Coordinates of C-alpha atoms in Angstrom, one line a residue:
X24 CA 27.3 74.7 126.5
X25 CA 29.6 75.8 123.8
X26 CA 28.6 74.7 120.2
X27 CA 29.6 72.0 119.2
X28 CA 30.0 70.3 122.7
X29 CA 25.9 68.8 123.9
X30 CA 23.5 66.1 122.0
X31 CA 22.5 67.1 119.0
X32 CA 20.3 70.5 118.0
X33 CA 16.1 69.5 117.4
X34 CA 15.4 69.3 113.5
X35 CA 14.2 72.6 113.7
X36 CA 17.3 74.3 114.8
X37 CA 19.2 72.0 112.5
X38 CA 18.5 73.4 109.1
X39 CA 19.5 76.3 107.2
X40 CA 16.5 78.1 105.5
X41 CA 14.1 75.9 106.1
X42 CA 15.9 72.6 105.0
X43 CA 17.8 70.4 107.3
X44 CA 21.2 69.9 107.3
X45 CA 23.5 67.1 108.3
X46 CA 25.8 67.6 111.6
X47 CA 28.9 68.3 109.9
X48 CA 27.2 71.2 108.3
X49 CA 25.7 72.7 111.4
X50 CA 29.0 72.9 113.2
X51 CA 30.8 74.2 110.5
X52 CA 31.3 77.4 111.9
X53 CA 32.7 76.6 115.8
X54 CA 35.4 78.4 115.7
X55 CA 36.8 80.5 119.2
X56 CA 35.5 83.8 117.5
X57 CA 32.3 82.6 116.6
X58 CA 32.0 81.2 120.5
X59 CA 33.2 84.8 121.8
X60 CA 30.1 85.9 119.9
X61 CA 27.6 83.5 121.1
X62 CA 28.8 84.4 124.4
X63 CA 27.8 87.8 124.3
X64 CA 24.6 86.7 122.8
X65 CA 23.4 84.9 125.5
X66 CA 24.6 87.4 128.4
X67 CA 22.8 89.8 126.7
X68 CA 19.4 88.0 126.5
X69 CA 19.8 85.9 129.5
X70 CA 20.7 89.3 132.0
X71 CA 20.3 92.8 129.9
X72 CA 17.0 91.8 128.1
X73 CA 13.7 93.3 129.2
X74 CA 12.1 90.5 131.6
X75 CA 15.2 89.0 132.5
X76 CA 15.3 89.1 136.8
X77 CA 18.9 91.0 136.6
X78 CA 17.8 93.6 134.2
X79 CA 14.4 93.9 136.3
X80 CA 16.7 94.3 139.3
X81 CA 18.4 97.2 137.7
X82 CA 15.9 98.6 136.5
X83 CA 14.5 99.3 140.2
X84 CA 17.2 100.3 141.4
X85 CA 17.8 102.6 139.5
X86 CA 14.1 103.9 140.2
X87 CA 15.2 104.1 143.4
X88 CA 17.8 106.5 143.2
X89 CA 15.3 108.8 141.1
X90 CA 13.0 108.7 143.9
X91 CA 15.6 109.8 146.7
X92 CA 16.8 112.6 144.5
X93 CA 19.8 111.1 142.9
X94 CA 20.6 113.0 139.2
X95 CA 19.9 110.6 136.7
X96 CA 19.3 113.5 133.7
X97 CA 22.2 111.9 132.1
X98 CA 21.1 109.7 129.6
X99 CA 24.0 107.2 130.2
X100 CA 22.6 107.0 133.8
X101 CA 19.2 105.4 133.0
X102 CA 21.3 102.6 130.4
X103 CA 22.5 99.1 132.4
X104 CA 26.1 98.7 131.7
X105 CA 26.8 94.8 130.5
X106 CA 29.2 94.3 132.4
X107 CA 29.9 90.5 134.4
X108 CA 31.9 88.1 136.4
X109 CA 33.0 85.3 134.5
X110 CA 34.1 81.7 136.1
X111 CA 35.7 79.2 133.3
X112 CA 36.9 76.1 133.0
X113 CA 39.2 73.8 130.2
X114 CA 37.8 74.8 127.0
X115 CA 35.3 77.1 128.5
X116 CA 38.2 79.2 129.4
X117 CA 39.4 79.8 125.9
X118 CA 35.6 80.3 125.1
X119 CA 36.1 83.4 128.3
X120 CA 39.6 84.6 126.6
X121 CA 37.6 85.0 122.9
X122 CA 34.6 87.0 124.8
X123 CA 37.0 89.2 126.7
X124 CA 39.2 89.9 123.9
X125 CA 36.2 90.8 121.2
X126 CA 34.9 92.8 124.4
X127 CA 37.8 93.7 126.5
X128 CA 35.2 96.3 128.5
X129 CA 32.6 93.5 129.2
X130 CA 34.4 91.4 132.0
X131 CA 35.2 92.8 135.2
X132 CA 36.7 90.1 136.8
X133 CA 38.0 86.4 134.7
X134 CA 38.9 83.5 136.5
X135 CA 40.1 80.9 134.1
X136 CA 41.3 77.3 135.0
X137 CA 42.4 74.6 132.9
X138 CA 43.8 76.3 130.1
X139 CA 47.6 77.3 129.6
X140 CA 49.1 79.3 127.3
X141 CA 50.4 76.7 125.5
X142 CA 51.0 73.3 125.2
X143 CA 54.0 71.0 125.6
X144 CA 55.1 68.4 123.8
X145 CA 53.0 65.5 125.5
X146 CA 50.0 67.3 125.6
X147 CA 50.7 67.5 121.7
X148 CA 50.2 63.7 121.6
X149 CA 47.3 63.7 123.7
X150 CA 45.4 66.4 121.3
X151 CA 46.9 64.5 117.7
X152 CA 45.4 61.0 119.9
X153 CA 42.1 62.5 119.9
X154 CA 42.1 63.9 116.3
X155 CA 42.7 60.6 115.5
X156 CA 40.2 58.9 117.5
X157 CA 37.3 61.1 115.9
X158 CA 38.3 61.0 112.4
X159 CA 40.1 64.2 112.1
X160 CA 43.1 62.5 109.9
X161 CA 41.3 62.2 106.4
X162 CA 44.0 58.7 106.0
X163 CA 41.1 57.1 108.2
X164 CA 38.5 55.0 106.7
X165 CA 35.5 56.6 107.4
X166 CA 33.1 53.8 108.2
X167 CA 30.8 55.6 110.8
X168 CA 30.7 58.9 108.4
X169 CA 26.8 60.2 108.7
X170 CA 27.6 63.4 106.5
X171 CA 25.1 62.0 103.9
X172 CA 22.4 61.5 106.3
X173 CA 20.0 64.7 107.7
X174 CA 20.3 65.7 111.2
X175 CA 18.1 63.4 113.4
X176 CA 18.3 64.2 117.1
X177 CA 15.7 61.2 118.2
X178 CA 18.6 58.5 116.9
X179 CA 21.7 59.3 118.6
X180 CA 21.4 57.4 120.8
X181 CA 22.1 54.3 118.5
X182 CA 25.0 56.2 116.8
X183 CA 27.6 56.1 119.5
X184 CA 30.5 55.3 117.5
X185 CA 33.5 53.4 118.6
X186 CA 35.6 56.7 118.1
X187 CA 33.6 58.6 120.3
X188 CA 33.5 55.8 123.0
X189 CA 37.7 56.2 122.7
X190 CA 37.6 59.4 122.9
X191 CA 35.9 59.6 126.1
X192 CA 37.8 57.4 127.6
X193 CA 40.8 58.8 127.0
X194 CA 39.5 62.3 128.0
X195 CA 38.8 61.1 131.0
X196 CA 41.9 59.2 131.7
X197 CA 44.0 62.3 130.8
X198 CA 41.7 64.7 133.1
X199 CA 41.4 62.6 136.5
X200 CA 44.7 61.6 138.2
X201 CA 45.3 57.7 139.0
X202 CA 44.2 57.8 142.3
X203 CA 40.6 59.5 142.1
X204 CA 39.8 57.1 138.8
X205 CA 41.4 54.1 141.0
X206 CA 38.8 55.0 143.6
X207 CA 36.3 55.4 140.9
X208 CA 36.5 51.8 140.0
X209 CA 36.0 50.6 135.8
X210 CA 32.0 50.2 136.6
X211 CA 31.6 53.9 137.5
X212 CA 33.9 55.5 134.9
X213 CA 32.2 53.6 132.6
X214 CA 28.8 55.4 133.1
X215 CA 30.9 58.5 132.7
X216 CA 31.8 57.7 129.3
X217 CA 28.2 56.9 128.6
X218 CA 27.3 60.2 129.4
X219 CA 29.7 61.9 127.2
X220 CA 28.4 59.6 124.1
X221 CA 24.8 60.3 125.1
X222 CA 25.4 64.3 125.7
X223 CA 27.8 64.6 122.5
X224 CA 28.7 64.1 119.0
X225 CA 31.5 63.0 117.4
X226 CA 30.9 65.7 114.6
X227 CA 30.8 68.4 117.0
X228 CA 33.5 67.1 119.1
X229 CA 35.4 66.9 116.2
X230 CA 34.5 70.1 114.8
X231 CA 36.0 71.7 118.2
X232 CA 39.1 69.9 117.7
X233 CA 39.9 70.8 114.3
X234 CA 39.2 74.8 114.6
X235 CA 40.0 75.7 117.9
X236 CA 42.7 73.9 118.6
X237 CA 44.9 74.8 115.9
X238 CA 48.1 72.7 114.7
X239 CA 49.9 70.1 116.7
X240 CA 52.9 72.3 117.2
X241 CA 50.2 75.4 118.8
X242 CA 49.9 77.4 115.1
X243 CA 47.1 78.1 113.1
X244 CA 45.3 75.7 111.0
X245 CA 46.5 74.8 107.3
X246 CA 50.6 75.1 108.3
X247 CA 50.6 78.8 108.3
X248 CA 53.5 79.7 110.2
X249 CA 51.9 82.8 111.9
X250 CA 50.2 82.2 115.5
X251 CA 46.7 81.4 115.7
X252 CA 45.2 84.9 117.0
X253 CA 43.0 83.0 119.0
X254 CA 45.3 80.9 121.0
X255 CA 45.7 81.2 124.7
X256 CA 48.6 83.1 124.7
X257 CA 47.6 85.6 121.7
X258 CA 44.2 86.5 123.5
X259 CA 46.2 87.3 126.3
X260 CA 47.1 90.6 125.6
X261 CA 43.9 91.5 124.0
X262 CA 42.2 90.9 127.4
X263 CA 42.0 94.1 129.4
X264 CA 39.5 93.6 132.5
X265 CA 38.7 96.4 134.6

């Protein structure tokens, strides 16, 4: 999962030098580039790390060419190239597009779905809905507001806010068409929005919204007139798969 999306980190992962810190703190770095980093940290210890079954796998294959005579005195020979497929989807898309472009030599093939290179007008509503929903707008009277409290994993459960329950709903509603929710029925799609309350937070949710998603009108954050560089469509070109 991408930070900020998932139930809340253990106490131990939740603090910074020792001490822990509240939610809002913990996701205050989610940004697209930061993602596109994490990416490649987790490729690299979950397939190029000693131990790891792919790297293993290389490894003895590589063996094998040595024993049938194959010249391996080139030291690039004997090194595993990270190199991977990658299969995305909605925001794990953009998360692809910021790996590839920080690594344009790490991906050999990309397939992305669900993300386009920009968004329309409606979809424009949908994402200033869901900013407001979670508290993004700071004219909303914060009520629910935990940012005071320390992060505690074992009680999230009880602090499935109203916004959060909205916010589900409505991602669902704009993500399904009419006639699969219709089928569905309200009793099912209801435990769906459970699971997105119990598997999320709204300060994480929100977190994504605000830094990733830029401006309503597709820009960067804070008005700036120049395009996000981590947009969709500005990625784009930075993206050169094999």
């Amino acid at each position: 999962e991408t930070l900020g999306q998932g139930p809340p980190p253990p106490s131990e992962v939740c603090s910074v030098d020792g001490k822990e810190v509240t939610l809002q703190q913990y996701y205050g770095n989610v940004s697209l580039e930061r993602q596109g980093l994490d990416f490649w940290n987790v490729v690299k210890e979950a397939f190029f790390s000693p131990g790891c079954y792919y790297y293993e796998q290389q490894q003895q294959n590589q063996n094998g060419n040595d024993e049938e005579g194959i010249d391996n005195n080139n030291d690039n020979n004997n090194e595993i190239a990270m190199v991977v497929d990658v299969a995305s989807f909605s925001f794990g898309a953009r998360v692809a597009m910021a790996a590839a472009s920080i690594e344009p030599n790490g991906i050999r093939r990309l397939h992305l779905t669900g993300v386009g290179a920009e968004r329309d007008n409606f979809a424009n509503v949908i994402l200033a809905s869901w900013k407001d929903m979670l508290g993004c707008s700071n004219s909303i009277d914060d009520d629910d507001d935990d940012d005071d409290e320390e992060c505690d994993p074992t009680n999230h459960a009880n602090k499935c806010t109203a916004r959060l329950r909205s916010f589900a709903w409505s991602v669902i509603l704009v993500t399904y068409s009419e006639e699969f929710l219709a089928s569905a029925g309200s009793e099912r799609v209801s435990t769906w929005v459970d699971g997105v309350c119990r598997y999320n937070t709204e300060e994480g949710l929100r977190a994504i919204l605000m830094q990733t998603h830029g401006n309503d009108d597709g820009r960067g954050r804070g008005g700036k007139e120049e395009e996000d560089p981590w947009s969709p469509a500005a990625m784009a070109p930075r993206i050169r798969c094999p």
